[in-house]
CSV table of C-alpha atoms and ligand atoms in Angstrom, one decimal:
chain,number,residue,atom,x,y,z
M,1,MET,CA,49.4,124.5,92.0
M,2,TYR,CA,48.1,128.1,91.9
M,3,LYS,CA,50.0,131.2,93.0
M,4,ILE,CA,48.4,134.5,94.0
M,5,VAL,CA,50.2,137.7,95.1
M,6,PHE,CA,48.8,139.9,97.9
M,7,MET,CA,50.1,143.3,98.6
M,8,ARG,CA,49.3,146.0,101.2
M,9,HIS,CA,49.5,149.5,99.8
M,10,GLY,CA,52.7,151.5,100.3
M,11,GLU,CA,53.0,154.0,103.2
M,12,SER,CA,50.0,156.4,103.2
M,13,THR,CA,50.0,160.0,104.6
M,14,TRP,CA,48.0,158.8,107.6
M,15,ASN,CA,50.3,155.8,108.1
M,16,LEU,CA,53.1,158.5,108.4
M,17,GLU,CA,51.0,160.7,110.7
M,18,ASN,CA,49.9,157.5,112.7
M,19,ARG,CA,46.2,158.2,112.3
M,20,PHE,CA,43.4,155.6,112.3
M,21,THR,CA,42.5,155.5,108.6
M,22,GLY,CA,39.9,152.9,107.6
M,23,TRP,CA,37.7,154.1,104.7
M,24,THR,CA,39.3,157.6,104.7
M,25,ASP,CA,40.7,158.0,101.1
M,26,VAL,CA,44.3,159.2,101.8
M,27,ASP,CA,47.1,159.0,99.3
M,28,LEU,CA,50.6,157.6,99.3
M,29,THR,CA,53.6,159.4,100.8
M,30,GLU,CA,56.9,159.6,98.8
M,31,LYS,CA,58.1,156.6,100.7
M,32,GLY,CA,54.8,154.8,99.8
M,33,VAL,CA,55.4,155.6,96.1
M,34,ALA,CA,59.0,154.2,96.4
M,35,GLU,CA,57.7,151.1,98.1
M,36,ALA,CA,55.2,150.4,95.4
M,37,LYS,CA,57.8,150.9,92.7
M,38,ALA,CA,60.2,148.6,94.6
M,39,ALA,CA,57.5,145.9,94.8
M,40,GLY,CA,57.1,146.1,91.0
M,41,LYS,CA,60.8,145.8,90.6
M,42,VAL,CA,61.1,142.7,92.8
M,43,LEU,CA,58.1,141.1,91.1
M,44,LYS,CA,59.6,141.8,87.7
M,45,ASP,CA,63.1,140.6,88.8
M,46,GLU,CA,61.6,137.3,90.1
M,47,GLY,CA,59.8,136.7,86.8
M,48,TYR,CA,56.2,137.2,88.0
M,49,THR,CA,53.5,138.0,85.4
M,50,PHE,CA,49.7,138.5,85.9
M,51,ASP,CA,46.5,138.3,83.9
M,52,LEU,CA,44.2,140.2,86.2
M,53,ALA,CA,44.5,142.6,89.2
M,54,TYR,CA,42.0,143.3,92.0
M,55,THR,CA,42.1,146.3,94.3
M,56,SER,CA,39.8,148.3,96.5
M,57,VAL,CA,38.1,151.7,95.7
M,58,LEU,CA,40.6,153.6,97.9
M,59,LYS,CA,43.4,155.5,96.2
M,60,ARG,CA,46.3,154.3,98.3
M,61,ALA,CA,45.7,150.7,97.1
M,62,ILE,CA,44.8,151.7,93.6
M,63,ARG,CA,47.9,153.9,93.2
M,64,THR,CA,50.1,151.2,94.7
M,65,LEU,CA,48.8,148.8,92.0
M,66,TRP,CA,49.3,151.4,89.2
M,67,LEU,CA,52.9,152.0,90.3
M,68,THR,CA,53.7,148.3,90.7
M,69,LEU,CA,52.2,147.5,87.3
M,70,ASP,CA,54.0,150.5,85.7
M,71,GLU,CA,57.3,149.2,87.1
M,72,MET,CA,56.5,145.8,85.6
M,73,ASP,CA,55.5,147.4,82.2
M,74,MET,CA,52.1,145.8,82.7
M,75,MET,CA,49.8,148.8,82.8
M,76,TYR,CA,47.6,147.1,80.2
M,77,LEU,CA,46.4,144.6,82.9
M,78,PRO,CA,42.7,144.5,83.5
M,79,ILE,CA,41.9,145.9,87.0
M,80,LYS,CA,38.8,145.1,88.9
M,81,HIS,CA,37.9,147.6,91.7
M,82,ASP,CA,35.9,146.0,94.5
M,83,TRP,CA,34.7,148.0,97.6
M,84,ARG,CA,34.7,144.8,99.5
M,85,LEU,CA,38.5,144.9,99.5
M,86,ASN,CA,38.5,148.2,101.3
M,87,GLU,CA,40.3,148.7,104.6
M,88,ARG,CA,38.4,147.7,107.7
M,89,HIS,CA,36.1,150.7,108.7
M,90,TYR,CA,37.6,152.3,111.8
M,91,GLY,CA,34.4,153.9,113.0
M,92,ALA,CA,34.6,157.0,115.2
M,93,LEU,CA,38.4,156.5,115.5
M,94,GLN,CA,39.0,157.5,111.9
M,95,GLY,CA,41.3,160.5,111.9
M,96,LEU,CA,42.5,160.2,115.5
M,97,ASP,CA,46.2,159.8,116.3
M,98,LYS,CA,46.9,156.2,117.4
M,99,ALA,CA,49.6,157.0,120.0
M,100,GLU,CA,47.5,159.8,121.5
M,101,THR,CA,44.5,157.5,121.7
M,102,ALA,CA,46.7,154.9,123.4
M,103,ALA,CA,47.9,157.5,125.9
M,104,LYS,CA,44.3,158.4,126.6
M,105,TYR,CA,42.7,155.0,126.8
M,106,GLY,CA,45.7,152.7,127.3
M,107,ASP,CA,47.7,150.4,125.0
M,108,ALA,CA,45.5,147.4,125.8
M,109,GLN,CA,42.2,149.1,124.8
M,110,VAL,CA,43.8,150.3,121.5
M,111,LEU,CA,45.0,146.8,120.8
M,112,VAL,CA,41.4,145.6,121.2
M,113,TRP,CA,40.2,148.3,118.8
M,114,ARG,CA,43.0,147.5,116.3
M,115,ARG,CA,43.3,143.8,116.4
M,116,SER,CA,40.5,142.0,118.4
M,117,TYR,CA,38.4,139.8,116.1
M,118,ASP,CA,34.9,140.8,117.2
M,119,THR,CA,35.0,144.1,119.2
M,120,PRO,CA,34.4,147.1,116.8
M,121,PRO,CA,35.3,150.7,117.7
M,122,GLU,CA,32.5,153.1,118.4
M,123,PRO,CA,30.4,153.6,115.2
M,124,LEU,CA,30.3,156.9,113.4
M,125,ALA,CA,27.0,158.8,114.0
M,126,GLU,CA,24.6,158.5,111.1
M,127,ASP,CA,24.9,162.3,110.5
M,128,ASP,CA,28.7,162.4,110.9
M,129,GLU,CA,30.3,164.1,107.9
M,130,ARG,CA,32.9,161.2,107.8
M,131,THR,CA,30.3,158.6,106.8
M,132,SER,CA,30.5,157.3,103.2
M,133,TYR,CA,26.8,157.6,102.5
M,134,ASN,CA,27.1,160.4,100.0
M,135,ASP,CA,30.3,159.2,98.4
M,136,PRO,CA,29.6,158.5,94.7
M,137,ARG,CA,31.8,155.4,94.6
M,138,TYR,CA,29.3,153.6,96.9
M,139,ALA,CA,26.2,155.0,95.1
M,140,GLY,CA,25.1,151.5,94.0
M,141,LEU,CA,25.1,150.0,97.4
M,142,PRO,CA,22.2,149.7,99.8
M,143,LYS,CA,22.8,151.9,102.9
M,144,SER,CA,22.9,148.8,105.1
M,145,SER,CA,26.1,147.6,103.3
M,146,ILE,CA,28.0,150.9,104.1
M,147,PRO,CA,29.6,150.4,107.5
M,148,LEU,CA,29.7,153.0,110.3
M,149,THR,CA,32.3,150.8,112.1
M,150,GLU,CA,33.7,147.3,111.7
M,151,CYS,CA,35.6,144.6,113.7
M,152,LEU,CA,37.7,142.2,111.7
M,153,LYS,CA,34.8,139.7,111.8
M,154,ASP,CA,32.6,142.2,109.9
M,155,THR,CA,35.5,142.7,107.4
M,156,VAL,CA,35.7,139.0,106.9
M,157,ALA,CA,31.9,138.9,106.2
M,158,ARG,CA,32.3,141.3,103.3
M,159,VAL,CA,35.7,140.3,101.9
M,160,MET,CA,34.9,136.5,101.7
M,161,PRO,CA,32.0,136.9,99.2
M,162,ALA,CA,34.4,138.8,96.9
M,163,TRP,CA,36.9,135.9,97.2
M,164,ASP,CA,34.2,133.2,96.8
M,165,GLU,CA,32.3,134.9,94.0
M,166,GLU,CA,35.0,136.7,92.0
M,167,ILE,CA,38.6,135.9,92.9
M,168,ALA,CA,38.5,132.1,93.6
M,169,PRO,CA,36.6,131.4,90.3
M,170,ALA,CA,39.2,133.5,88.4
M,171,ILE,CA,42.1,131.6,90.0
M,172,ARG,CA,40.4,128.3,89.1
M,173,ALA,CA,40.0,129.5,85.5
M,174,GLY,CA,43.8,129.8,85.4
M,175,LYS,CA,44.2,133.6,85.8
M,176,LYS,CA,47.4,134.8,87.5
M,177,ILE,CA,46.2,137.4,90.0
M,178,ILE,CA,47.7,140.2,92.1
M,179,ILE,CA,45.6,141.9,94.8
M,180,SER,CA,46.5,145.3,96.1
M,181,ALA,CA,44.6,146.0,99.2
M,182,HIS,CA,44.9,146.9,102.9
M,183,GLY,CA,46.3,145.7,106.2
M,184,ASN,CA,43.0,144.5,107.6
M,185,SER,CA,41.2,143.4,104.4
M,186,LEU,CA,44.2,141.2,103.8
M,187,ARG,CA,44.3,140.0,107.4
M,188,ALA,CA,40.6,139.0,106.9
M,189,LEU,CA,41.4,137.0,103.8
M,190,ILE,CA,44.5,135.4,105.2
M,191,LYS,CA,42.6,134.4,108.4
M,192,MET,CA,40.1,132.5,106.4
M,193,LEU,CA,42.6,131.0,103.9
M,194,ASP,CA,45.0,129.8,106.6
M,195,GLY,CA,42.3,129.0,109.2
M,196,ILE,CA,44.0,131.3,111.8
M,197,SER,CA,42.2,131.3,115.2
M,198,ASP,CA,40.4,134.4,116.5
M,199,SER,CA,43.1,134.8,119.1
M,200,ASP,CA,46.2,134.2,116.9
M,201,ILE,CA,45.0,136.7,114.3
M,202,VAL,CA,45.7,139.5,116.8
M,203,GLY,CA,49.5,138.9,116.2
M,204,LEU,CA,49.4,139.1,112.4
M,205,ASN,CA,50.6,142.4,111.0
M,206,ILE,CA,51.1,143.1,107.3
M,207,PRO,CA,53.9,145.5,106.2
M,208,ASN,CA,53.4,148.2,103.6
M,209,GLY,CA,54.3,147.5,100.0
M,210,GLN,CA,55.7,144.0,100.3
M,211,PRO,CA,54.5,141.3,97.8
M,212,LEU,CA,53.2,138.3,99.7
M,213,VAL,CA,53.0,135.1,97.6
M,214,TYR,CA,50.5,132.3,98.5
M,215,GLU,CA,50.8,129.0,96.8
M,216,LEU,CA,47.5,127.2,96.7
M,217,ASP,CA,46.5,123.6,96.0
M,218,ALA,CA,43.7,122.5,93.6
M,219,ASP,CA,41.1,123.2,96.3
M,220,LEU,CA,42.7,126.7,96.9
M,221,LYS,CA,44.0,125.6,100.3
M,222,PRO,CA,47.4,127.3,101.1
M,223,ILE,CA,50.5,125.1,100.6
M,224,ARG,CA,53.0,127.8,101.7
M,225,HIS,CA,53.4,131.5,101.7
M,226,TYR,CA,56.4,133.9,101.7
M,227,TYR,CA,57.2,137.5,101.2
M,228,LEU,CA,59.4,138.5,98.3
M,229,GLY,CA,62.2,140.8,99.6
M,230,ASP,CA,64.6,141.1,102.5
M,231,PRO,CA,63.2,139.0,105.5
M,232,ALA,CA,64.9,141.2,108.1
M,233,ALA,CA,63.4,144.4,106.6
M,234,ILE,CA,60.0,142.7,106.4
M,235,ALA,CA,60.1,141.6,110.1
M,236,ALA,CA,61.2,145.1,111.1
M,237,ALA,CA,58.3,146.6,109.1
M,238,GLN,CA,55.8,144.2,110.7
M,239,ALA,CA,57.1,145.1,114.2
M,240,ALA,CA,56.7,148.8,113.4
M,241,VAL,CA,53.0,148.2,112.4
M,242,ALA,CA,52.4,146.4,115.7
M,243,ASN,CA,53.9,149.3,117.7
M,244,GLN,CA,51.8,152.0,116.0
M,245,GLY,CA,49.1,151.6,118.6
M,246,LYS,CA,51.3,152.1,121.6
M,247,ALA,CA,51.6,155.3,123.6
M,248,LYS,CA,54.9,157.0,123.0
Y,1,2PG,O1,44.5,152.8,110.2
Y,1,2PG,C1,44.1,151.8,109.5
Y,1,2PG,O2,43.1,151.8,108.8
Y,1,2PG,C2,44.9,150.5,109.7
Y,1,2PG,C3,45.9,150.3,108.6
Y,1,2PG,O3,46.7,151.4,108.4
Y,1,2PG,O4,45.5,150.6,110.9
Y,1,2PG,P1,45.8,149.4,111.9
Y,1,2PG,O5,47.2,148.9,111.6
Y,1,2PG,O6,45.6,150.0,113.2
Y,1,2PG,O7,44.8,148.3,111.7
């Protein structure tokens, strides 16, 4: 049996401001820092150790990982940064207020943009200053790989090669792994691992900064999964994420 730990980053400044974030590289809030440290503490208290960590190229996930590993006294751990673990690209919605957008277009439309499997938000224009084309961290990528918007299906299509080519072979080689990533890159991964239907995935929300353990069989099929930490607090945090896209 293998075990892997997934973790969404701690609260970011745009989580706090309730803005559509996507590939925008915002940092953690003080609460987010505290969540990342608390995650490290619970992992340490529960006796977890790791051989390797994966994260995205966005600082909210990277800093969460650093703080978690610091708390575990494991800052020596090798870290692989992979752009394919980035948050789902939010297209032209990036930067807008979620509740204001729901007041303008309706809760149902915002739920489609946030959680439908195959309907992406409007893309960024090619010449929009918010595109990632000139960002040095994506310099090695063909332009066609740099999204202007994504639905979850698009995110699955880039996350799964990272799983199949990098992460799964490392698990099979016996490496104990933690992945610090994002709400929707983790939803994409979990959808595929658990075989969740396109309609049921709408209801899955991942709370900030809570270690999520997956136990996998020899074929890397999930046996069971559970969050470490207080179940009531986690359920409340998941409900809060679901409610972010509603008009106030
Ligand atoms: O804004 C985002 O990029 C994501 C995660 O914070 O939001 P949502 O919960 O709407 O998918």
